[in-house]
Coordinates of C-alpha atoms and ligand atoms in Angstrom, one line a residue:
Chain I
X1 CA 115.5 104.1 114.3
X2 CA 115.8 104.0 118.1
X3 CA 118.1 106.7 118.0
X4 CA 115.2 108.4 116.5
X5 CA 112.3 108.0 118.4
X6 CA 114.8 109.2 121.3
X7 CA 115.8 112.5 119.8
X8 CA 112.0 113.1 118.9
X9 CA 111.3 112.4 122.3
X10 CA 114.2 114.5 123.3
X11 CA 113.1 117.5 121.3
X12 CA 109.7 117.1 122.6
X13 CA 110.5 116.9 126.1
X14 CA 112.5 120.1 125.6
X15 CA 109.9 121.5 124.4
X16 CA 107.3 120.9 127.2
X17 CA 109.6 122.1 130.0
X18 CA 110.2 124.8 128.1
X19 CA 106.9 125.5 127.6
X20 CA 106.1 124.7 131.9
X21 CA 108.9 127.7 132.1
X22 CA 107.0 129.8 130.2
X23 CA 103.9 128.6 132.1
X24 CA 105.6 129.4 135.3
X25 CA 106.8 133.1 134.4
X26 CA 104.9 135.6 134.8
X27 CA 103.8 136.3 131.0
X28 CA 102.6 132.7 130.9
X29 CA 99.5 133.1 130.1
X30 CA 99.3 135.4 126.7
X31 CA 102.4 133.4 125.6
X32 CA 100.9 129.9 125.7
X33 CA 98.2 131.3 123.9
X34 CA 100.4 131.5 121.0
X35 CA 102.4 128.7 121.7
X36 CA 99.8 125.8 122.7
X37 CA 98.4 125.4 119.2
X38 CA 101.6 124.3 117.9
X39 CA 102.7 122.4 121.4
X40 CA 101.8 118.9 120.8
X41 CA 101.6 118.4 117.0
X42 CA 101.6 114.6 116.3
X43 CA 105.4 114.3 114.3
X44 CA 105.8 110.6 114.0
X45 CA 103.7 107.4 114.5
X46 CA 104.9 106.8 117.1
X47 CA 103.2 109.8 119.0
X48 CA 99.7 108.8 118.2
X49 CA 98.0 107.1 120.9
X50 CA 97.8 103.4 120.9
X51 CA 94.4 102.1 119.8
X52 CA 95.8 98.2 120.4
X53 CA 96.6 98.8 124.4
X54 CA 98.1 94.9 124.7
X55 CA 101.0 96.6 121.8
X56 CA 101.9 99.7 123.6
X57 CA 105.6 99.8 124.6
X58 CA 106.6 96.3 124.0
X59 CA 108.7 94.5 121.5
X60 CA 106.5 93.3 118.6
X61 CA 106.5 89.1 119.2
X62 CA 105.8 88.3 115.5
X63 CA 105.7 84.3 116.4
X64 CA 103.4 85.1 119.1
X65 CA 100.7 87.6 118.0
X66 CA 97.3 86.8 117.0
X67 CA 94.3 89.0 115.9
X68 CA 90.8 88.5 115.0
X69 CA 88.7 90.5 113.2
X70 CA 85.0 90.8 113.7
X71 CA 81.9 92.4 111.5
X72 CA 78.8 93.1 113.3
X73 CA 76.0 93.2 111.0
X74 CA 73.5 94.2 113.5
X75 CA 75.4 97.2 114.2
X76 CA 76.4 98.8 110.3
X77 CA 74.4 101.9 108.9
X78 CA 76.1 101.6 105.4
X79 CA 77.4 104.6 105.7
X80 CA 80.4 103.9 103.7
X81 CA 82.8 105.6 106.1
X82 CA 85.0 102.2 106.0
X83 CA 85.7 101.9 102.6
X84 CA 86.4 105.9 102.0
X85 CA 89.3 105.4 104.4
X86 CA 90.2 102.3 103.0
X87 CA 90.7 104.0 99.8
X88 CA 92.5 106.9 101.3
X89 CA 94.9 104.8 103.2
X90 CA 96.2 103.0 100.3
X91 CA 95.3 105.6 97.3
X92 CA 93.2 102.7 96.0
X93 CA 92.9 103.0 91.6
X94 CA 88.9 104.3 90.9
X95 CA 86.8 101.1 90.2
X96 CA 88.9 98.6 92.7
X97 CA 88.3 98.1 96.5
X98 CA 89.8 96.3 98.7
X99 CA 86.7 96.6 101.3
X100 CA 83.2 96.8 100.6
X101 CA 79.3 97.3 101.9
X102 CA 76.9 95.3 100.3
X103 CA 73.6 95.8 100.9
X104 CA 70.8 92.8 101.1
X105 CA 67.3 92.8 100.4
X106 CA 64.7 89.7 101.5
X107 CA 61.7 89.5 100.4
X108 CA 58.6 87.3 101.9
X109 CA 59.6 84.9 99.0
X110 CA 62.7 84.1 100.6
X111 CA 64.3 85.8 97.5
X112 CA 67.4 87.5 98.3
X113 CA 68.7 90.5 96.2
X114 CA 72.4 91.9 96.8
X115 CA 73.6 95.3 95.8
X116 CA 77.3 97.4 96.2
X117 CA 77.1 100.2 94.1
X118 CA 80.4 101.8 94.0
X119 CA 81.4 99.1 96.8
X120 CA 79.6 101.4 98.6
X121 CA 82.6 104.2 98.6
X122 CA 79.8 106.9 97.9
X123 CA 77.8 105.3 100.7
X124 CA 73.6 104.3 100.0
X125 CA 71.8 107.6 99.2
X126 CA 68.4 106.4 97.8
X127 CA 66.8 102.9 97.7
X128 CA 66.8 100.1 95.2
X129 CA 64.6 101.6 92.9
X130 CA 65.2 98.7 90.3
X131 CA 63.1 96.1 92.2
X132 CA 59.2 96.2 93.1
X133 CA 58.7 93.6 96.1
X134 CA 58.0 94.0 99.8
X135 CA 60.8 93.7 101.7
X136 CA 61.2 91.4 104.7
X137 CA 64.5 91.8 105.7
X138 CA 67.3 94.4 105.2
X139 CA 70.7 94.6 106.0
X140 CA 74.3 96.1 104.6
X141 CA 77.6 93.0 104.9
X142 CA 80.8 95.2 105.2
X143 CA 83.6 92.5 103.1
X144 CA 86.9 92.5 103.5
X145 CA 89.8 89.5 103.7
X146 CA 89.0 86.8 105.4
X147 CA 92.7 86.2 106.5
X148 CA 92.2 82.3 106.1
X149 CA 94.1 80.3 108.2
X150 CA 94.2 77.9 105.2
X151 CA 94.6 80.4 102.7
X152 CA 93.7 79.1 99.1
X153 CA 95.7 82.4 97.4
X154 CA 98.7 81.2 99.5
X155 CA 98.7 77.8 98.2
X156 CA 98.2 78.4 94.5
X157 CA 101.1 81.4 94.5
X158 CA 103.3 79.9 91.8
X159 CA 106.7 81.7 93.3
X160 CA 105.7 82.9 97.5
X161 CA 104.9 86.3 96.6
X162 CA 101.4 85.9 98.7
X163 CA 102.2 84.5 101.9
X164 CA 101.1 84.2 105.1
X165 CA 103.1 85.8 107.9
X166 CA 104.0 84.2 111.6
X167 CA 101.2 86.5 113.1
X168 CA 99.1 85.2 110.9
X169 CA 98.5 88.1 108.2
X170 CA 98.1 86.9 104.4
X171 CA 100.1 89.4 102.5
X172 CA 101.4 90.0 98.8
X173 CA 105.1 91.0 98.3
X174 CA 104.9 93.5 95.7
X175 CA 108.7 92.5 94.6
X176 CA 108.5 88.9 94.0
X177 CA 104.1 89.2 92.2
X178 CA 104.7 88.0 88.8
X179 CA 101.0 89.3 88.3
X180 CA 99.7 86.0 87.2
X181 CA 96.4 86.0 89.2
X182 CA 96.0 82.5 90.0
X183 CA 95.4 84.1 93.7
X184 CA 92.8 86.1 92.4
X185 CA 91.0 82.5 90.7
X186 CA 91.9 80.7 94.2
X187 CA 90.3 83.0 97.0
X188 CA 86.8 82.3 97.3
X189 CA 85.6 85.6 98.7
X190 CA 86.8 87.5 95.7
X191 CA 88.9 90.0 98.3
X192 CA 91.3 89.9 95.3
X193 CA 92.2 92.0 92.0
X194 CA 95.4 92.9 90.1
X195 CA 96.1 96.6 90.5
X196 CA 96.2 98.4 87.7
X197 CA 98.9 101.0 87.8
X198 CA 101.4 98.1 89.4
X199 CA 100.0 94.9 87.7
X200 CA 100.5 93.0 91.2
X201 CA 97.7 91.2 93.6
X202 CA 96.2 93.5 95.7
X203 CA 94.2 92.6 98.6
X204 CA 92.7 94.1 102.1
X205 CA 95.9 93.6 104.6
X206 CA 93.9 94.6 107.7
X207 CA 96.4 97.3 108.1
X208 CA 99.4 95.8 108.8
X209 CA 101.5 98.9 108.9
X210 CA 98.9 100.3 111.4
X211 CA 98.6 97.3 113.8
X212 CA 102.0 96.9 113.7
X213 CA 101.9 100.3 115.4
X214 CA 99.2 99.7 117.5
X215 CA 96.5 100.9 115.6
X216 CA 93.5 100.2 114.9
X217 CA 92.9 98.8 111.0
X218 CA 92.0 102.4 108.8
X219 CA 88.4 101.0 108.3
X220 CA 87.8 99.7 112.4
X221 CA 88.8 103.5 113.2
X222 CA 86.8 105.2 111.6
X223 CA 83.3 102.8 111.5
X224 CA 81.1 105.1 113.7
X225 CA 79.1 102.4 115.1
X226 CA 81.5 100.0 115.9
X227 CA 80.4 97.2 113.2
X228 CA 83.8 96.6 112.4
X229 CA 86.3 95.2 115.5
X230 CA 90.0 94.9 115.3
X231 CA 91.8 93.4 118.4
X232 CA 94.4 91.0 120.5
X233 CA 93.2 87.5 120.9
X234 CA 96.5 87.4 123.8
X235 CA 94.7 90.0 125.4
X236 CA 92.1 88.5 127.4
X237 CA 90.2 91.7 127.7
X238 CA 90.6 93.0 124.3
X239 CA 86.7 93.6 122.9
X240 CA 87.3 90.4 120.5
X241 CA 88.3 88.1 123.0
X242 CA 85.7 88.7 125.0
X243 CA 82.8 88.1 122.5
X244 CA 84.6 85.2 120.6
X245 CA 84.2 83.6 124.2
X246 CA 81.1 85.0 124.9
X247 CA 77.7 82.9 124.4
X248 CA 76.6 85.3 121.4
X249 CA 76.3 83.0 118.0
X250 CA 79.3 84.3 115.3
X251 CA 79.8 83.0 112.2
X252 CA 82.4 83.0 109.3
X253 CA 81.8 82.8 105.3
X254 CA 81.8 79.5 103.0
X255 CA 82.8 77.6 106.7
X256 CA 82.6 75.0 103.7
X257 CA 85.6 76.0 102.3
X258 CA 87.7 74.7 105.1
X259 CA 89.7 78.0 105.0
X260 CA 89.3 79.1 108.7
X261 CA 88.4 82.7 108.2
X262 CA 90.0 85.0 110.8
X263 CA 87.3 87.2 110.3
X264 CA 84.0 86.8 112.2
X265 CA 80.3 87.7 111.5
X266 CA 77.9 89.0 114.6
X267 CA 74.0 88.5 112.7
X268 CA 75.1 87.1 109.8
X269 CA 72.0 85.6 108.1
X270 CA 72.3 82.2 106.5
X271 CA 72.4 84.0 103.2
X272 CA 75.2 86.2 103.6
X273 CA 78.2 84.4 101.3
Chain Y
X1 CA 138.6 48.1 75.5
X2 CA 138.8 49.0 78.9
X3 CA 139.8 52.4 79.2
X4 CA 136.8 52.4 76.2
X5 CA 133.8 51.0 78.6
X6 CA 134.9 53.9 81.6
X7 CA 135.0 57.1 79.5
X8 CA 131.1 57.4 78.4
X9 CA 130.2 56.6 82.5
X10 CA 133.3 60.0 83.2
X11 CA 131.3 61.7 80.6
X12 CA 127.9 61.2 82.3
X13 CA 129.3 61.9 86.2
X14 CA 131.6 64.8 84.9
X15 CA 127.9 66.3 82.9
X16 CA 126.1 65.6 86.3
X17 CA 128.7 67.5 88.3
X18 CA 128.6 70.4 86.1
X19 CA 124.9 70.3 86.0
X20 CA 125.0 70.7 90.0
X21 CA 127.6 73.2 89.9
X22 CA 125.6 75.7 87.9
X23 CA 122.2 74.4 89.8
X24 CA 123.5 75.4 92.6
X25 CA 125.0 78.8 91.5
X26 CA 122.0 79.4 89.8
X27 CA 119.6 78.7 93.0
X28 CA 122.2 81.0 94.8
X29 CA 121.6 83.6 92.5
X30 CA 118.2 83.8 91.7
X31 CA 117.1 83.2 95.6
X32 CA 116.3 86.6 97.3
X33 CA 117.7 87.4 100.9
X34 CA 115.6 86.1 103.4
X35 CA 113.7 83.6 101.3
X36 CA 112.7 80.8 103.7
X37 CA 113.4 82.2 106.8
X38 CA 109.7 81.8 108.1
X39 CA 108.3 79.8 105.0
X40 CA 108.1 79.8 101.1
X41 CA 108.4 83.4 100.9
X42 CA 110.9 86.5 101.0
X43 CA 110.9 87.3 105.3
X44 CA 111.7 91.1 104.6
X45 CA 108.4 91.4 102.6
X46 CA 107.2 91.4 106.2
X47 CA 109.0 94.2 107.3
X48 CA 108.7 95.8 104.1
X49 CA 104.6 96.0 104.8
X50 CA 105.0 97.3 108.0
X51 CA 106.7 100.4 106.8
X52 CA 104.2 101.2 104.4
X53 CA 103.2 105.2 105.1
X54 CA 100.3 105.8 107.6
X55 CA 97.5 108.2 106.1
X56 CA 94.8 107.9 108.7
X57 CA 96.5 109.3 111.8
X58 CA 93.4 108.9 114.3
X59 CA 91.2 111.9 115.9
X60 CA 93.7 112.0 118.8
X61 CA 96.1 113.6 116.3
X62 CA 93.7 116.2 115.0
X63 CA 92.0 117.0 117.9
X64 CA 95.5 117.4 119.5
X65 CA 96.0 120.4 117.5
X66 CA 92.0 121.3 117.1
X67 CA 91.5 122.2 120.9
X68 CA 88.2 123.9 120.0
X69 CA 86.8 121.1 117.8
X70 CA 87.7 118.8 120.4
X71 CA 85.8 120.4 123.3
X72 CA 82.2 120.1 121.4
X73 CA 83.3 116.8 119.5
X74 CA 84.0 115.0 122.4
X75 CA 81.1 115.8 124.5
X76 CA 78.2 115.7 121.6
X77 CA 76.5 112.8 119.8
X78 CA 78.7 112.9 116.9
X79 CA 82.0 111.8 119.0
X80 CA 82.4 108.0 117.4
X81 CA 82.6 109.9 114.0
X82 CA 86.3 110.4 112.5
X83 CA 87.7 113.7 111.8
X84 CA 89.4 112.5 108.8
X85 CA 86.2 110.8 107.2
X86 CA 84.7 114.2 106.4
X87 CA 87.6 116.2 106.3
X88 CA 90.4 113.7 104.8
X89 CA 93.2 112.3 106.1
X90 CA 95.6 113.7 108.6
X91 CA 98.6 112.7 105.9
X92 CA 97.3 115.6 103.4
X93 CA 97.2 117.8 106.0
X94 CA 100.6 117.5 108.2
X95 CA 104.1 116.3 107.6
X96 CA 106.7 115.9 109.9
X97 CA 105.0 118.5 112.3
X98 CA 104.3 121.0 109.5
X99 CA 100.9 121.9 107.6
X100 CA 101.3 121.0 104.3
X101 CA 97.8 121.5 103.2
X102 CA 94.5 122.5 103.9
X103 CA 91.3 119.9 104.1
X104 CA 88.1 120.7 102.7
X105 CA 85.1 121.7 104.7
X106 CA 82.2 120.6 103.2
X107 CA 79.0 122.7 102.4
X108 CA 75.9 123.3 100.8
X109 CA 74.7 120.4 99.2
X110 CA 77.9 118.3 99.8
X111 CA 77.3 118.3 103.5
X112 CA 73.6 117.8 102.8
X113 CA 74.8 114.7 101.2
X114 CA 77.3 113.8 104.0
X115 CA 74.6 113.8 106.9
X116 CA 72.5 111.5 104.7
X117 CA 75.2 109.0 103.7
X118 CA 74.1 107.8 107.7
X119 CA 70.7 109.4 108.6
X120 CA 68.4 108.9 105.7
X121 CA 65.6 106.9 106.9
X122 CA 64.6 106.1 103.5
X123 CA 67.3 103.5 103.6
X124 CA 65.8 100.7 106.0
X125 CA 68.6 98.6 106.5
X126 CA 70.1 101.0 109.3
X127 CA 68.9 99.5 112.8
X128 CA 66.6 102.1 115.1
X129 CA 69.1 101.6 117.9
X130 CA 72.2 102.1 116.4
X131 CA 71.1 105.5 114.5
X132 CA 68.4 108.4 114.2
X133 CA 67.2 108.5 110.6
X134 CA 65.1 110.9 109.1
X135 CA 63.0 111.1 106.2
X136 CA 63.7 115.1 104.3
X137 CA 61.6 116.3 103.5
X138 CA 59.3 115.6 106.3
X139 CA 62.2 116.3 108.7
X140 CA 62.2 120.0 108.0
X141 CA 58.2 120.6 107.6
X142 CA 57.8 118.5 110.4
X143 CA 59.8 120.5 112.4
X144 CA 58.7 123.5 110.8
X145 CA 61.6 125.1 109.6
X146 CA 62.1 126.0 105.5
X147 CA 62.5 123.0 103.3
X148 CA 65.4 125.4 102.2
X149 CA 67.3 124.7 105.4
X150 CA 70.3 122.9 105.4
X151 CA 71.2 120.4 108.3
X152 CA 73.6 122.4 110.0
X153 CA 71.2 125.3 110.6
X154 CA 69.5 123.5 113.1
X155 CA 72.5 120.9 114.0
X156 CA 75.8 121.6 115.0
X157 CA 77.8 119.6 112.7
X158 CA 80.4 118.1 115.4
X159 CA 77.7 118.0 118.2
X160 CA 74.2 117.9 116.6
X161 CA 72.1 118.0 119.4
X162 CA 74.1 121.1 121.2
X163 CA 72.1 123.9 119.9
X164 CA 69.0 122.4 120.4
X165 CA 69.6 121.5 124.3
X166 CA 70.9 124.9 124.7
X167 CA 67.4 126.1 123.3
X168 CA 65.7 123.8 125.1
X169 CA 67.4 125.3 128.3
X170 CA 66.5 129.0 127.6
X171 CA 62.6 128.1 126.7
X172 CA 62.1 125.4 128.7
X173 CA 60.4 124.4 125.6
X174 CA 60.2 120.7 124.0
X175 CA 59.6 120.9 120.7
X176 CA 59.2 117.0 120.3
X177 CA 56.9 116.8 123.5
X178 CA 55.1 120.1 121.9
X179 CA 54.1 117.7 118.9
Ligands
SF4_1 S1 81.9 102.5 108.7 FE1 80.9 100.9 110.0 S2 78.7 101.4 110.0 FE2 79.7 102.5 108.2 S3 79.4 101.1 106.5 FE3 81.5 100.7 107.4 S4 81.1 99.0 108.8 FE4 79.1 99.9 108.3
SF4_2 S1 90.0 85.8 102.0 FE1 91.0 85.3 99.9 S2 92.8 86.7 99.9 FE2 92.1 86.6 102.0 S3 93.4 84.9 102.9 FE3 91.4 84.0 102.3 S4 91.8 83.2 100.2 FE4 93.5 84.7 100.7

């Protein structure tokens, strides 16, 4: 692997000097022209940018690590943007999401009326048509795992195919999943669902494969608005650590539970489950 | 009588010790490789995860490449969006340096609908501050163009506001202040 990464980086540092050589003759200019296009193509991974800073060229402490996730409410349009990635990223099955938008209606009889069509994949286009009351408040709830630090689905796996890693991740290992879906009965934000091609959990794994990288979670890189934050609790200046310590009121679903979500809420109403 | 009282107890230790034997080969067996290392579960699952293919390789890849695109992305309103959310992912478009494919552009209608997945007023629950929502028609009669028009007539799609500053430059005209 290393060996890898060193030839890549070998090949591409080739490539630039020759490229300055070019740059530096005297035809320079009408060659780079045809070259530059092709120059700094992205072959591996490794070459994209870090989006985690605190990652970038260290060795991944998987004792050590620790993320937080955090939703602001205040902040999402519903436009969907998440949970098309999402889908893309993992070639999710039609009619199964692993993140959502819901959208919330409140009335001035304290009602409350929830709505995902499509989990919100094809984002909101029109109104709720299918209900005739003023509305007091309105908001969209972007769902995804909670990554409980007490994770029901972890307890109830019957043979340690769900699990929750030394970083703190709650993942499924598609070898061992029996399929029995007491996981899916056990988590009670209903993150869960048996795929159907493989007939094992599936679940929201805030992008391990990326972060492990140093990137951001599929859905946190492409939110427009910044609703959705991904980050290093180690690093003291990451975005996350810096509002979890900040004065601002956050939240987390069914606190009740006693599952010690991961995942954090900025303007969560009281009737956001 | 003796020998008689001993041979049921051999019988029972010698059925334990087989029991064990094939317990234990059994366990042996049927455990996977790096079960327990870090808890009740199979440690190379981790790993496993963490190799899993990466589709969404980031604007910095695609704008890399798309020197143009990058010049009025960056600098316009529009910059927070992701190339890959209208166009698709990066994954179906490059391999291993190489274009494998081309991603759609959308148009017409599609990119009617696109614009309005985020600025259709018509959907309250999208905060003043955070977005500019309009309602269409009204948009287009209010700012008296055809209700024929599409978005990106007016608006460039990667910098919306560019064309409109530019005219606002030539004519020293404010259409909004006009109003
Ligand atoms: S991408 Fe961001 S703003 Fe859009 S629906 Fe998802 S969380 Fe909300
Ligand atoms: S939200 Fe559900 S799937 Fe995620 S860790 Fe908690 S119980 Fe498990």
């Amino acid at each position: 692997m290393d060996n890898k990464i060193s030839m890549d980086n070998k090949i591409s540092d080739d490539r630039r000097s020759f490229i300055k050589k070019v740059l530096n003759g005297t035809i320079g200019g009408s060659l780079l022209l045809v070259f530059s296009a092709g120059a700094e193509i992205f072959k591996s991974p490794e070459d994209i940018p870090a989006q985690i800073p605190s990652l970038k060229n260290k060795e991944y402490e998987i004792t050590k690590a620790h993320f937080a996730f955090i939703v602001d409410i205040t902040k999402c349009i519903g436009c969907g943007s998440c949970c098309v990635a999402d889908k893309r990223e993992y070639n999710v099955a039609d009619g199964y999401y692993r993140t959502w938008v819901e959208r919330y209606l409140k009335d001035y009889d304290d009602n409350v009326y929830v709505d995902s069509p499509k989990g919100g994949l094809e984002g909101y286009q029109s109104p709720r048509e299918d209900i005739d009351v003023k509305v007091r408040d309105t908001f969209f709830v972007p769902k995804l795992c909670n990554m409980c630090k007490e994770p029901p689905c972890v307890q109830v796996c019957p043979i340690g195919a769900t699990f929750q890693t030394p970083d703190g991740f709650v993942l499924v290992d598609h070898k061992r999943c029996v399929g029995c879906g007491y996981c899916i009965q056990a988590c009670p934000y209903s993150v869960r669902f048996l795929n159907p091609v493989t007939k094992t959990a599936e679940k929201c794994s805030w992008c391990y494969h990326r972060v492990r990288k140093g990137l951001q979670p599929a859905c946190v890189s492409v939110c427009p608005t910044g609703a959705r934050k991904f980050g290093d609790l180690n690093d003291e200046n990451s975005e996350v650590s810096k509002i979890l310590k900040g004065p601002g009121v956050i939240t987390v679903l069914k606190r009740e539970m006693g599952t010690f979500p991961g995942l954090y809420y900025i303007g969560a109403r009281r009737e956001v489950i | 009588m003796q020998s008689g009282n001993y041979s049921h107890l051999i019988r029972i230790i010698l059925g334990i010790i087989v029991f064990a034997v094939f317990g234990f080969i059994g366990k042996k067996l049927l455990t996977p490789e790096s079960f327990g290392v870090y808890g009740h579960f199979r440690a190379d699952a981790i790993e496993e995860e963490a190799a899993r293919e990466i589709r969404h390789w980031t604007n910095a890849s695609c704008l890399s490449c798309h020197a143009y695109e990058a010049k009025i992305h960056l600098k316009g309103r529009h910059k927070t969006i992701s190339c890959e959310f209208c166009h698709g992912p990066y994954a179906d478009h490059v391999k291993d340096g190489k274009k494998t494919g081309t991603l759609p552009v959308k148009k017409g209608e599609d990119m009617k609908i696109l614009c309005m997945r985020c600025h259709n007023k018509a959907i309250q629950a999208r905060p003043g501050e955070v977005i500019k929502t309009v309602v269409m028609p009204d948009h287009l009669t209010s700012q008296k163009v055809k209700e024929t028009h599409n978005c990106s007539q007016c608006h460039h799609v990667h910098a919306p506001l560019m064309y409109i500053e530019k005219a606002r430059k030539i004519t020293g005209f404010d259409a909004k202040e006009a109003l």
